Each structure stands twice: as structure tokens, then as C-alpha cells.
């Protein structure tokens, strides 16, 4: 009995430590037009869309989370509202009242939730907006004048990188004074790291960000799955994984929908084709007929096909497999967590491996080269 109690204590302690817990949420809607209402639940790793169209005025959710404070993100009539969920069992009352001209969309004041990017309720955010006012104006002007050139004009990209670093420096200086407030941790992730990931490839800079992260935020944030994913994102930039033809596939293994590990190397099949896709990805769906043709043309002894979906919604994932007659092995990489460790930030991607795990064909975006793949497979 004492051993049982100890095991239960350890289980509960681990759930609290790693931020994995079930959250129950009741959402009351009053005066809301559902055709212009969207709601997402963010569990610390993946953001899920919640279909409210079939619900009545009361929505009840239960979700597993990987963060001390999961989030609800709402859009209504073109405006966006973000809330931290403070308790494992929480209630949020959402109203729309057109007679309130200034703030027709509002939620009840409650200890269960906290508005995130709100200068009234968050003194940290208020200080950030004040201290970085000049930089925010510069960033707005840059996007207004040169937004269409951000990806193509090296001069514009340089200006954006330098401005991002300047904003990061000032932001982190502010956050250092509030390390134990979860808002600081969240702001570092969403307003420092995520924008930087898209504009900066300097490994030394990410080393500095990682050092700041480790010395600033407490373990109760860093040791959650959300916190560990932040570290993985920075480490991927510090020591990037490169997928190239002629190189060996990194030792990253996925599980199939039955929970069994999918091995890529030293297999009985001569080749393994990995298709990284999602049900919402138009180009991914467009090349499914080509993959289906490969499946029908070559024996399973010669070619093993593995679909790796980065969908966040398992229902859409399974529905798409059935509708598109994808009769091969499948893995559900929810939200692309493992795929991201390969450096994949977009799909579709096709990787063809030989029996030893060497990459013999790699395609990022666009339709696959069926002629080249056929030549590789028939050459064996």
C-alpha cells in the first residue's frame, strides 16, 4: 500500500513538473454570431481549432496540456483576443453587445482566465509597449512600405534582422526583472524567439538566446514540454539538421498510428519513401495520386511508403487518409513536433531512402519528379 501511495505521488508530481495535466473549460456564449466567431485552444505545443458551429451557448472542453497555462485564442469580426487559462477547471463567459459602442465584445472578469496582450491588466506588457514604442513604429513602417519584399530584398531583410535584434535586446532587458511571471516566459517565446526564427540564422546569436533563457526563467517553466520544445527550436538553429541527397537520414524515428516505431535503416525493403504532409496542405494533396501510383506500381518488398502528417487534428488526419485512399503506413506527428527537429518548417516534403538509410531523392515543395523516382527504383 505504501508503495502504491508512493507511485501515485510520483505520478502526480511528474504531471505537475512537466506541465502535463487535463484542463476542463466551460465557455458560455451570449449574443455571439457563430459565423464570424473562431476559437482555438493552445496546449503549449499545438494550436487546435475548436468547431463551435454545432454547439449551443455552452461549450465544454477537456484537453491534455503541456504548459502551466494553456491559452484560448478567439477571433470575432476581424479582432483577436488571447487568454491564459489559470485553473484546471475554468469558466469563461463571452459576450457581444452592440449597444456597447466602445467594447461590444468582452468577457467577464474572472480569476479563471487572464487577458494576455492587454496593457490594462498586464504591467509588464504596458512597460514593453512604452519602452519599445519607437521600435514598434519602425517595424510597422517597414512592413507597410516593404512587406512584399521581406523575402526577396536582401537590404530589407537586413534592416528587419537588425531591428528584430534591437527589439529583442530591449525586450529581454525588461523581462529580466519579471522572470517568475509566466507572461515573461510567454512573451520571450512568442515575441522574441518566434519572430527571430524566421529572420535570423546566426548560430552564435541563438547560443546567446539559449543562455539567456536558461539563466532567466525558472525550472517550473523550462522543464515543461512547452519549455523543452523552446530549447529544441533554439538548438536546431545552433546545430541545424540538413537533409541532402547523398547524406544519411538523421536518427529520428516516428511511430505509426498503432504506436509501433517506424524504422528507416537496415530494413527488408530496398527503399523507404517518407511523405511529410497535412490534410490542409493543397500541394500535399495534389501529389497523393502520384504516391498512390508508386504504391500500385512497385511491390511492398521493394518500396515502403510512410505518410507523416503534421496535422494538429487527428480527426482531419484520419478522414483525409480514408477519402484519398492512402493505403500505406501512416504516422501522426501532431503539430509537426518531430518533423521540426529535421528543420522542416513547411510542406510538402518527400524523402526517399535506400535500404541503408541514405537519402537518394529529396524534394521540398512542388510536385515530385516521378521520372526520377521511377528510375531510382527500377535501377535496384
mmCIF file of C-alpha atoms in Angstrom:
data_model
loop_
_atom_site.group_PDB
_atom_site.id
_atom_site.type_symbol
_atom_site.label_atom_id
_atom_site.label_comp_id
_atom_site.label_asym_id
_atom_site.label_seq_id
_atom_site.Cartn_x
_atom_site.Cartn_y
_atom_site.Cartn_z
ATOM 1 C CA UNK A 1 0.000 0.000 0.000
ATOM 2 C CA UNK A 2 2.824 2.400 0.876
ATOM 3 C CA UNK A 3 4.457 1.598 -2.473
ATOM 4 C CA UNK A 4 1.180 2.337 -4.263
ATOM 5 C CA UNK A 5 0.883 5.681 -2.482
ATOM 6 C CA UNK A 6 4.476 6.489 -3.426
ATOM 7 C CA UNK A 7 3.834 5.666 -7.081
ATOM 8 C CA UNK A 8 0.712 7.822 -7.114
ATOM 9 C CA UNK A 9 2.643 10.673 -5.502
ATOM 10 C CA UNK A 10 5.413 10.403 -8.111
ATOM 11 C CA UNK A 11 2.892 10.292 -10.944
ATOM 12 C CA UNK A 12 1.109 13.414 -9.737
ATOM 13 C CA UNK A 13 4.412 15.186 -9.077
ATOM 14 C CA UNK A 14 5.669 14.407 -12.579
ATOM 15 C CA UNK A 15 2.474 15.708 -14.141
ATOM 16 C CA UNK A 16 2.829 18.950 -12.218
ATOM 17 C CA UNK A 17 6.527 19.233 -13.024
ATOM 18 C CA UNK A 18 6.229 18.633 -16.743
ATOM 19 C CA UNK A 19 3.043 20.639 -17.153
ATOM 20 C CA UNK A 20 1.007 17.683 -18.419
ATOM 21 C CA UNK A 21 -2.447 17.913 -16.997
ATOM 22 C CA UNK A 22 -6.063 17.770 -18.026
ATOM 23 C CA UNK A 23 -7.806 21.122 -18.238
ATOM 24 C CA UNK A 24 -11.579 21.397 -18.195
ATOM 25 C CA UNK A 25 -13.053 24.546 -19.654
ATOM 26 C CA UNK A 26 -16.609 25.833 -19.865
ATOM 27 C CA UNK A 27 -17.278 28.591 -22.363
ATOM 28 C CA UNK A 28 -20.593 30.444 -22.248
ATOM 29 C CA UNK A 29 -21.516 32.429 -25.352
ATOM 30 C CA UNK A 30 -24.035 35.261 -25.254
ATOM 31 C CA UNK A 31 -25.004 37.340 -28.281
ATOM 32 C CA UNK A 32 -22.268 35.704 -30.383
ATOM 33 C CA UNK A 33 -22.803 35.207 -34.140
ATOM 34 C CA UNK A 34 -21.009 31.919 -34.775
ATOM 35 C CA UNK A 35 -20.426 32.541 -38.469
ATOM 36 C CA UNK A 36 -17.853 35.215 -37.542
ATOM 37 C CA UNK A 37 -16.580 33.513 -34.368
ATOM 38 C CA UNK A 38 -13.459 31.332 -34.289
ATOM 39 C CA UNK A 39 -11.792 29.785 -31.280
ATOM 40 C CA UNK A 40 -8.530 27.873 -30.861
ATOM 41 C CA UNK A 41 -7.065 26.020 -27.881
ATOM 42 C CA UNK A 42 -3.284 26.109 -27.468
ATOM 43 C CA UNK A 43 -1.882 23.355 -25.244
ATOM 44 C CA UNK A 44 1.689 24.683 -25.158
ATOM 45 C CA UNK A 45 2.785 22.681 -28.205
ATOM 46 C CA UNK A 46 -0.030 22.684 -30.749
ATOM 47 C CA UNK A 47 -2.899 25.014 -31.526
ATOM 48 C CA UNK A 48 -6.208 23.211 -32.190
ATOM 49 C CA UNK A 49 -9.224 24.699 -33.902
ATOM 50 C CA UNK A 50 -12.431 24.159 -31.939
ATOM 51 C CA UNK A 51 -15.572 23.788 -34.030
ATOM 52 C CA UNK A 52 -18.224 25.891 -32.324
ATOM 53 C CA UNK A 53 -20.709 25.857 -35.188
ATOM 54 C CA UNK A 54 -22.632 22.860 -33.861
ATOM 55 C CA UNK A 55 -22.562 23.923 -30.215
ATOM 56 C CA UNK A 56 -25.248 25.752 -28.286
ATOM 57 C CA UNK A 57 -24.498 28.644 -25.928
ATOM 58 C CA UNK A 58 -22.384 26.386 -23.689
ATOM 59 C CA UNK A 59 -19.159 24.738 -24.854
ATOM 60 C CA UNK A 60 -17.361 22.225 -22.647
ATOM 61 C CA UNK A 61 -13.800 21.185 -23.406
ATOM 62 C CA UNK A 62 -11.349 18.802 -21.795
ATOM 63 C CA UNK A 63 -7.791 18.830 -23.091
ATOM 64 C CA UNK A 64 -4.369 17.498 -22.101
ATOM 65 C CA UNK A 65 -1.878 20.356 -21.808
ATOM 66 C CA UNK A 66 1.906 20.638 -21.769
ATOM 67 C CA UNK A 67 2.237 24.033 -20.121
ATOM 68 C CA UNK A 68 1.360 25.566 -16.755
ATOM 69 C CA UNK A 69 -1.023 27.933 -18.526
ATOM 70 C CA UNK A 70 -2.751 26.826 -21.731
ATOM 71 C CA UNK A 71 -4.309 29.501 -23.908
ATOM 72 C CA UNK A 72 -7.583 30.270 -25.643
ATOM 73 C CA UNK A 73 -7.357 32.365 -28.803
ATOM 74 C CA UNK A 74 -10.530 33.945 -30.137
ATOM 75 C CA UNK A 75 -11.234 35.926 -33.285
ATOM 76 C CA UNK A 76 -14.501 37.776 -33.706
ATOM 77 C CA UNK A 77 -15.400 40.130 -36.547
ATOM 78 C CA UNK A 78 -11.761 40.583 -37.510
ATOM 79 C CA UNK A 79 -10.437 41.249 -33.993
ATOM 80 C CA UNK A 80 -8.333 38.909 -31.864
ATOM 81 C CA UNK A 81 -8.408 38.114 -28.145
ATOM 82 C CA UNK A 82 -5.976 35.892 -26.201
ATOM 83 C CA UNK A 83 -6.457 34.492 -22.703
ATOM 84 C CA UNK A 84 -4.368 32.477 -20.277
ATOM 85 C CA UNK A 85 -6.282 29.690 -18.533
ATOM 86 C CA UNK A 86 -5.305 29.895 -14.866
ATOM 87 C CA UNK A 87 -7.059 26.885 -13.344
ATOM 88 C CA UNK A 88 -7.504 23.234 -14.243
ATOM 89 C CA UNK A 89 -11.251 23.794 -14.153
ATOM 90 C CA UNK A 90 -12.115 27.192 -15.561
ATOM 91 C CA UNK A 91 -15.098 29.108 -16.877
ATOM 92 C CA UNK A 92 -15.123 31.920 -19.402
ATOM 93 C CA UNK A 93 -18.205 33.963 -20.222
ATOM 94 C CA UNK A 94 -18.049 35.682 -23.609
ATOM 95 C CA UNK A 95 -20.488 38.399 -24.638
ATOM 96 C CA UNK A 96 -21.240 40.561 -27.623
ATOM 97 C CA UNK A 97 -23.447 43.584 -27.038
ATOM 98 C CA UNK A 98 -23.713 46.029 -29.936
ATOM 99 C CA UNK A 99 -25.100 48.710 -27.596
ATOM 100 C CA UNK A 100 -21.638 48.938 -26.002
ATOM 101 C CA UNK A 101 -20.078 51.018 -28.750
ATOM 102 C CA UNK A 102 -16.524 51.099 -27.359
ATOM 103 C CA UNK A 103 -16.176 47.455 -26.268
ATOM 104 C CA UNK A 104 -19.059 45.383 -27.702
ATOM 105 C CA UNK A 105 -17.040 42.122 -27.379
ATOM 106 C CA UNK A 106 -15.996 41.373 -23.824
ATOM 107 C CA UNK A 107 -15.532 38.636 -21.227
ATOM 108 C CA UNK A 108 -16.489 38.644 -17.568
ATOM 109 C CA UNK A 109 -13.770 39.477 -15.070
ATOM 110 C CA UNK A 110 -12.662 36.161 -13.616
ATOM 111 C CA UNK A 111 -9.745 34.607 -11.762
ATOM 112 C CA UNK A 112 -10.054 31.632 -14.122
ATOM 113 C CA UNK A 113 -8.631 33.482 -17.119
ATOM 114 C CA UNK A 114 -6.318 36.414 -17.823
ATOM 115 C CA UNK A 115 -6.179 38.546 -20.995
ATOM 116 C CA UNK A 116 -2.658 38.176 -22.356
ATOM 117 C CA UNK A 117 -1.723 41.157 -24.520
ATOM 118 C CA UNK A 118 -3.620 43.749 -22.535
ATOM 119 C CA UNK A 119 -1.965 46.921 -21.243
ATOM 120 C CA UNK A 120 -4.643 47.369 -18.564
ATOM 121 C CA UNK A 121 -4.236 44.001 -16.815
ATOM 122 C CA UNK A 122 -0.525 43.412 -17.550
ATOM 123 C CA UNK A 123 2.012 45.932 -16.175
ATOM 124 C CA UNK A 124 4.821 44.047 -17.954
ATOM 125 C CA UNK A 125 3.141 44.410 -21.328
ATOM 126 C CA UNK A 126 2.391 48.045 -20.578
ATOM 127 C CA UNK A 127 6.085 48.707 -19.873
ATOM 128 C CA UNK A 128 7.167 46.819 -23.004
ATOM 129 C CA UNK A 129 4.841 48.859 -25.192
ATOM 130 C CA UNK A 130 6.160 52.044 -23.642
ATOM 131 C CA UNK A 131 9.867 51.190 -23.753
ATOM 132 C CA UNK A 132 9.744 49.845 -27.322
ATOM 133 C CA UNK A 133 7.371 52.434 -28.779
ATOM 134 C CA UNK A 134 9.940 53.739 -31.266
ATOM 135 C CA UNK A 135 10.871 50.252 -32.460
ATOM 136 C CA UNK A 136 7.222 49.226 -32.894
ATOM 137 C CA UNK A 137 6.647 52.297 -35.082
ATOM 138 C CA UNK A 138 9.733 51.435 -37.143
ATOM 139 C CA UNK A 139 8.583 47.846 -37.568
ATOM 140 C CA UNK A 140 5.095 48.938 -38.622
ATOM 141 C CA UNK A 141 6.562 51.358 -41.151
ATOM 142 C CA UNK A 142 8.910 48.686 -42.523
ATOM 143 C CA UNK A 143 6.073 46.229 -43.104
ATOM 144 C CA UNK A 144 3.874 48.969 -44.564
ATOM 145 C CA UNK A 145 6.469 50.078 -47.111
ATOM 146 C CA UNK A 146 8.384 46.874 -47.833
ATOM 147 C CA UNK A 147 6.261 43.948 -46.607
ATOM 148 C CA UNK A 148 6.114 42.416 -50.087
ATOM 149 C CA UNK A 149 9.933 42.499 -50.321
ATOM 150 C CA UNK A 150 10.771 40.896 -46.972
ATOM 151 C CA UNK A 151 11.619 37.523 -48.534
ATOM 152 C CA UNK A 152 13.263 38.767 -51.732
ATOM 153 C CA UNK A 153 15.135 42.009 -50.992
ATOM 154 C CA UNK A 154 18.411 41.458 -49.101
ATOM 155 C CA UNK A 155 18.560 45.084 -47.946
ATOM 156 C CA UNK A 156 15.065 44.888 -46.461
ATOM 157 C CA UNK A 157 15.886 41.553 -44.827
ATOM 158 C CA UNK A 158 18.999 43.077 -43.264
ATOM 159 C CA UNK A 159 17.005 46.005 -41.832
ATOM 160 C CA UNK A 160 14.414 43.587 -40.422
ATOM 161 C CA UNK A 161 17.108 41.400 -38.810
ATOM 162 C CA UNK A 162 18.818 44.366 -37.166
ATOM 163 C CA UNK A 163 15.527 45.834 -35.944
ATOM 164 C CA UNK A 164 14.461 42.436 -34.584
ATOM 165 C CA UNK A 165 17.725 42.106 -32.639
ATOM 166 C CA UNK A 166 17.368 45.624 -31.249
ATOM 167 C CA UNK A 167 13.814 44.890 -30.115
ATOM 168 C CA UNK A 168 14.912 41.571 -28.621
ATOM 169 C CA UNK A 169 17.649 43.249 -26.607
ATOM 170 C CA UNK A 170 15.297 45.822 -25.099
ATOM 171 C CA UNK A 171 12.583 43.218 -24.531
ATOM 172 C CA UNK A 172 14.866 40.805 -22.689
ATOM 173 C CA UNK A 173 16.164 43.619 -20.516
ATOM 174 C CA UNK A 174 12.579 44.261 -19.365
ATOM 175 C CA UNK A 175 11.709 40.592 -18.930
ATOM 176 C CA UNK A 176 14.767 40.023 -16.739
ATOM 177 C CA UNK A 177 13.017 41.990 -13.998
ATOM 178 C CA UNK A 178 9.997 39.641 -14.053
ATOM 179 C CA UNK A 179 11.428 36.125 -14.543
ATOM 180 C CA UNK A 180 8.848 34.314 -12.403
ATOM 181 C CA UNK A 181 5.840 35.791 -14.159
ATOM 182 C CA UNK A 182 4.590 33.378 -16.819
ATOM 183 C CA UNK A 183 3.796 36.318 -19.090
ATOM 184 C CA UNK A 184 7.558 36.980 -19.394
ATOM 185 C CA UNK A 185 8.186 33.362 -20.411
ATOM 186 C CA UNK A 186 5.346 33.509 -22.922
ATOM 187 C CA UNK A 187 6.470 36.846 -24.326
ATOM 188 C CA UNK A 188 10.005 35.541 -24.827
ATOM 189 C CA UNK A 189 8.609 32.605 -26.786
ATOM 190 C CA UNK A 190 6.047 34.439 -28.901
ATOM 191 C CA UNK A 191 7.603 37.884 -29.349
ATOM 192 C CA UNK A 192 11.332 37.195 -29.177
ATOM 193 C CA UNK A 193 12.012 33.656 -30.349
ATOM 194 C CA UNK A 194 9.310 33.003 -32.951
ATOM 195 C CA UNK A 195 9.902 36.235 -34.953
ATOM 196 C CA UNK A 196 13.654 35.648 -34.757
ATOM 197 C CA UNK A 197 13.376 32.088 -36.107
ATOM 198 C CA UNK A 198 12.054 33.477 -39.381
ATOM 199 C CA UNK A 199 14.738 36.124 -39.956
ATOM 200 C CA UNK A 200 17.979 35.016 -38.310
ATOM 201 C CA UNK A 201 20.273 32.017 -38.980
ATOM 202 C CA UNK A 202 23.232 33.049 -36.797
ATOM 203 C CA UNK A 203 24.034 30.093 -34.516
ATOM 204 C CA UNK A 204 26.038 32.291 -32.135
ATOM 205 C CA UNK A 205 23.030 34.550 -31.665
ATOM 206 C CA UNK A 206 20.855 31.549 -30.780
ATOM 207 C CA UNK A 207 23.509 30.406 -28.313
ATOM 208 C CA UNK A 208 23.095 33.770 -26.595
ATOM 209 C CA UNK A 209 19.297 33.456 -26.609
ATOM 210 C CA UNK A 210 19.526 29.956 -25.137
ATOM 211 C CA UNK A 211 21.908 31.124 -22.400
ATOM 212 C CA UNK A 212 19.518 33.969 -21.540
ATOM 213 C CA UNK A 213 16.573 31.561 -21.479
ATOM 214 C CA UNK A 214 18.322 29.116 -19.127
ATOM 215 C CA UNK A 215 19.552 31.722 -16.658
ATOM 216 C CA UNK A 216 16.376 33.832 -16.634
ATOM 217 C CA UNK A 217 13.331 31.582 -16.371
ATOM 218 C CA UNK A 218 12.611 29.143 -13.528
ATOM 219 C CA UNK A 219 12.583 25.371 -13.976
ATOM 220 C CA UNK A 220 8.817 25.226 -13.433
ATOM 221 C CA UNK A 221 8.504 26.843 -16.883
ATOM 222 C CA UNK A 222 11.604 25.463 -18.633
ATOM 223 C CA UNK A 223 11.034 21.802 -17.692
ATOM 224 C CA UNK A 224 7.527 21.589 -19.119
ATOM 225 C CA UNK A 225 7.130 20.086 -22.576
ATOM 226 C CA UNK A 226 6.484 23.608 -23.844
ATOM 227 C CA UNK A 227 9.743 24.771 -22.286
ATOM 228 C CA UNK A 228 11.713 21.842 -23.684
ATOM 229 C CA UNK A 229 10.331 22.484 -27.164
ATOM 230 C CA UNK A 230 11.619 26.054 -26.962
ATOM 231 C CA UNK A 231 15.093 24.641 -26.263
ATOM 232 C CA UNK A 232 14.800 22.242 -29.220
ATOM 233 C CA UNK A 233 13.877 25.118 -31.532
ATOM 234 C CA UNK A 234 16.971 27.057 -30.497
ATOM 235 C CA UNK A 235 19.254 24.013 -30.615
ATOM 236 C CA UNK A 236 18.048 23.267 -34.136
ATOM 237 C CA UNK A 237 19.260 26.740 -35.120
ATOM 238 C CA UNK A 238 22.547 26.315 -33.245
ATOM 239 C CA UNK A 239 23.303 22.948 -34.835
ATOM 240 C CA UNK A 240 20.926 22.676 -37.800
ATOM 241 C CA UNK A 241 19.965 19.341 -39.312
ATOM 242 C CA UNK A 242 20.486 19.315 -43.065
ATOM 243 C CA UNK A 243 18.536 16.982 -45.295
ATOM 244 C CA UNK A 244 20.513 16.452 -48.501
ATOM 245 C CA UNK A 245 20.665 13.858 -51.230
ATOM 246 C CA UNK A 246 23.641 11.590 -50.691
ATOM 247 C CA UNK A 247 23.601 12.117 -46.908
ATOM 248 C CA UNK A 248 22.326 9.700 -44.261
ATOM 249 C CA UNK A 249 18.896 10.215 -42.755
ATOM 250 C CA UNK A 250 19.186 11.537 -39.170
ATOM 251 C CA UNK A 251 18.268 9.086 -36.415
ATOM 252 C CA UNK A 252 14.801 10.486 -35.770
ATOM 253 C CA UNK A 253 12.061 7.900 -35.579
ATOM 254 C CA UNK A 254 8.316 8.271 -35.808
ATOM 255 C CA UNK A 255 5.584 5.970 -34.546
ATOM 256 C CA UNK A 256 2.787 4.621 -36.711
ATOM 257 C CA UNK A 257 -0.888 5.008 -35.809
ATOM 258 C CA UNK A 258 -0.684 1.766 -33.812
ATOM 259 C CA UNK A 259 2.167 3.027 -31.640
ATOM 260 C CA UNK A 260 4.938 0.978 -33.253
ATOM 261 C CA UNK A 261 8.265 2.627 -34.125
ATOM 262 C CA UNK A 262 8.907 3.103 -37.845
ATOM 263 C CA UNK A 263 12.480 2.166 -38.712
ATOM 264 C CA UNK A 264 14.169 3.580 -41.812
ATOM 265 C CA UNK A 265 17.509 1.798 -41.860
ATOM 266 C CA UNK A 266 18.536 -1.819 -42.479
ATOM 267 C CA UNK A 267 15.012 -2.808 -43.469
ATOM 268 C CA UNK A 268 13.876 -5.666 -45.679
ATOM 269 C CA UNK A 269 12.502 -3.168 -48.205
ATOM 270 C CA UNK A 270 15.010 -1.741 -50.683
ATOM 271 C CA UNK A 271 13.607 1.782 -50.364
ATOM 272 C CA UNK A 272 11.529 3.850 -47.942
ATOM 273 C CA UNK A 273 9.616 6.910 -49.157
ATOM 274 C CA UNK A 274 8.674 9.473 -46.498
ATOM 275 C CA UNK A 275 5.868 11.871 -47.378
ATOM 276 C CA UNK A 276 5.565 14.835 -44.993
ATOM 277 C CA UNK A 277 2.076 16.258 -45.462
ATOM 278 C CA UNK A 278 -1.116 17.575 -43.814
ATOM 279 C CA UNK A 279 -4.813 17.424 -44.646
ATOM 280 C CA UNK A 280 -4.946 21.240 -45.024
ATOM 281 C CA UNK A 281 -1.979 21.391 -47.427
ATOM 282 C CA UNK A 282 -3.206 21.755 -51.026
ATOM 283 C CA UNK A 283 0.130 20.894 -52.723
ATOM 284 C CA UNK A 284 0.423 17.829 -50.448
ATOM 285 C CA UNK A 285 -2.987 16.533 -51.515
ATOM 286 C CA UNK A 286 -2.235 17.294 -55.171
ATOM 287 C CA UNK A 287 0.628 14.787 -55.242
ATOM 288 C CA UNK A 288 -1.204 11.959 -53.477
ATOM 289 C CA UNK A 289 -2.222 10.413 -56.854
ATOM 290 C CA UNK A 290 1.479 10.203 -57.754
ATOM 291 C CA UNK A 291 2.276 8.459 -54.481
ATOM 292 C CA UNK A 292 -0.697 6.154 -54.941
ATOM 293 C CA UNK A 293 0.640 5.283 -58.416
ATOM 294 C CA UNK A 294 4.012 4.389 -56.886
ATOM 295 C CA UNK A 295 2.236 2.158 -54.371
ATOM 296 C CA UNK A 296 0.350 0.359 -57.166
ATOM 297 C CA UNK A 297 3.420 0.062 -59.399
ATOM 298 C CA UNK A 298 6.079 -1.233 -57.016
ATOM 299 C CA UNK A 299 5.847 -4.116 -54.571
ATOM 300 C CA UNK A 300 5.963 -3.504 -50.834
ATOM 301 C CA UNK A 301 9.141 -5.609 -50.707
ATOM 302 C CA UNK A 302 10.835 -3.004 -52.901
ATOM 303 C CA UNK A 303 9.209 0.182 -51.653
ATOM 304 C CA UNK A 304 7.809 1.062 -48.244
ATOM 305 C CA UNK A 305 5.753 4.269 -48.167
ATOM 306 C CA UNK A 306 5.278 6.222 -44.943
ATOM 307 C CA UNK A 307 2.985 9.232 -44.702
ATOM 308 C CA UNK A 308 3.955 11.586 -41.865
ATOM 309 C CA UNK A 309 1.168 14.056 -41.128
ATOM 310 C CA UNK A 310 1.813 17.279 -39.222
ATOM 311 C CA UNK A 311 -1.914 17.886 -38.698
ATOM 312 C CA UNK A 312 -2.934 19.112 -35.259
ATOM 313 C CA UNK A 313 -6.366 17.484 -35.585
ATOM 314 C CA UNK A 314 -6.368 13.665 -35.633
ATOM 315 C CA UNK A 315 -9.945 13.599 -36.958
ATOM 316 C CA UNK A 316 -8.974 15.546 -40.100
ATOM 317 C CA UNK A 317 -5.858 13.394 -40.463
ATOM 318 C CA UNK A 318 -7.758 10.084 -40.396
ATOM 319 C CA UNK A 319 -10.585 11.428 -42.562
ATOM 320 C CA UNK A 320 -8.134 12.570 -45.224
ATOM 321 C CA UNK A 321 -6.394 9.173 -45.295
ATOM 322 C CA UNK A 322 -9.714 7.464 -45.977
ATOM 323 C CA UNK A 323 -11.010 9.990 -48.521
ATOM 324 C CA UNK A 324 -7.752 9.970 -50.508
ATOM 325 C CA UNK A 325 -7.300 6.169 -50.376
ATOM 326 C CA UNK A 326 -3.826 6.432 -48.873
ATOM 327 C CA UNK A 327 -3.188 2.727 -48.372
ATOM 328 C CA UNK A 328 0.265 2.814 -46.818
ATOM 329 C CA UNK A 329 1.881 3.257 -43.399
ATOM 330 C CA UNK A 330 0.979 6.443 -41.541
ATOM 331 C CA UNK A 331 2.394 8.450 -38.647
ATOM 332 C CA UNK A 332 0.612 11.298 -36.863
ATOM 333 C CA UNK A 333 3.287 13.842 -35.928
ATOM 334 C CA UNK A 334 0.867 16.162 -34.161
ATOM 335 C CA UNK A 335 1.708 19.749 -34.983
ATOM 336 C CA UNK A 336 4.982 18.727 -36.667
ATOM 337 C CA UNK A 337 6.973 18.461 -33.433
ATOM 338 C CA UNK A 338 9.348 15.717 -34.645
ATOM 339 C CA UNK A 339 9.359 16.983 -38.228
ATOM 340 C CA UNK A 340 10.504 20.346 -36.895
ATOM 341 C CA UNK A 341 13.593 18.689 -35.416
ATOM 342 C CA UNK A 342 14.565 17.842 -39.002
ATOM 343 C CA UNK A 343 14.459 21.543 -39.818
ATOM 344 C CA UNK A 344 11.159 21.212 -41.684
ATOM 345 C CA UNK A 345 9.170 24.425 -41.415
ATOM 346 C CA UNK A 346 6.963 23.883 -44.462
ATOM 347 C CA UNK A 347 5.452 21.072 -46.508
ATOM 348 C CA UNK A 348 5.171 19.089 -48.728
ATOM 349 C CA UNK A 349 8.488 17.279 -48.457
ATOM 350 C CA UNK A 350 9.399 13.928 -49.952
ATOM 351 C CA UNK A 351 12.414 11.929 -48.789
ATOM 352 C CA UNK A 352 13.395 8.656 -50.490
ATOM 353 C CA UNK A 353 15.860 6.437 -48.606
ATOM 354 C CA UNK A 354 17.741 3.343 -49.699
ATOM 355 C CA UNK A 355 17.991 0.259 -47.508
ATOM 356 C CA UNK A 356 20.886 1.740 -45.528
ATOM 357 C CA UNK A 357 19.069 4.989 -44.773
ATOM 358 C CA UNK A 358 20.900 7.141 -47.329
ATOM 359 C CA UNK A 359 18.838 9.886 -48.950
ATOM 360 C CA UNK A 360 18.662 9.148 -52.675
ATOM 361 C CA UNK A 361 15.941 11.689 -53.519
ATOM 362 C CA UNK A 362 14.719 14.811 -51.702
ATOM 363 C CA UNK A 363 12.027 17.246 -52.796
ATOM 364 C CA UNK A 364 10.808 20.341 -50.942
ATOM 365 C CA UNK A 365 7.647 21.882 -52.377
ATOM 366 C CA UNK A 366 6.081 21.303 -55.752
ATOM 367 C CA UNK A 367 5.228 18.007 -57.415
ATOM 368 C CA UNK A 368 7.623 15.118 -57.097
ATOM 369 C CA UNK A 369 9.729 14.033 -60.069
ATOM 370 C CA UNK A 370 8.063 10.732 -60.949
ATOM 371 C CA UNK A 371 10.509 10.033 -63.775
ATOM 372 C CA UNK A 372 13.497 10.350 -61.448
ATOM 373 C CA UNK A 373 11.921 8.261 -58.684
ATOM 374 C CA UNK A 374 10.922 5.548 -61.148
ATOM 375 C CA UNK A 375 14.468 5.456 -62.496
ATOM 376 C CA UNK A 376 15.902 5.071 -58.980
ATOM 377 C CA UNK A 377 13.504 2.283 -58.048
ATOM 378 C CA UNK A 378 13.903 0.358 -61.330
ATOM 379 C CA UNK A 379 17.691 0.618 -61.117
ATOM 380 C CA UNK A 380 17.743 -1.518 -57.972
#
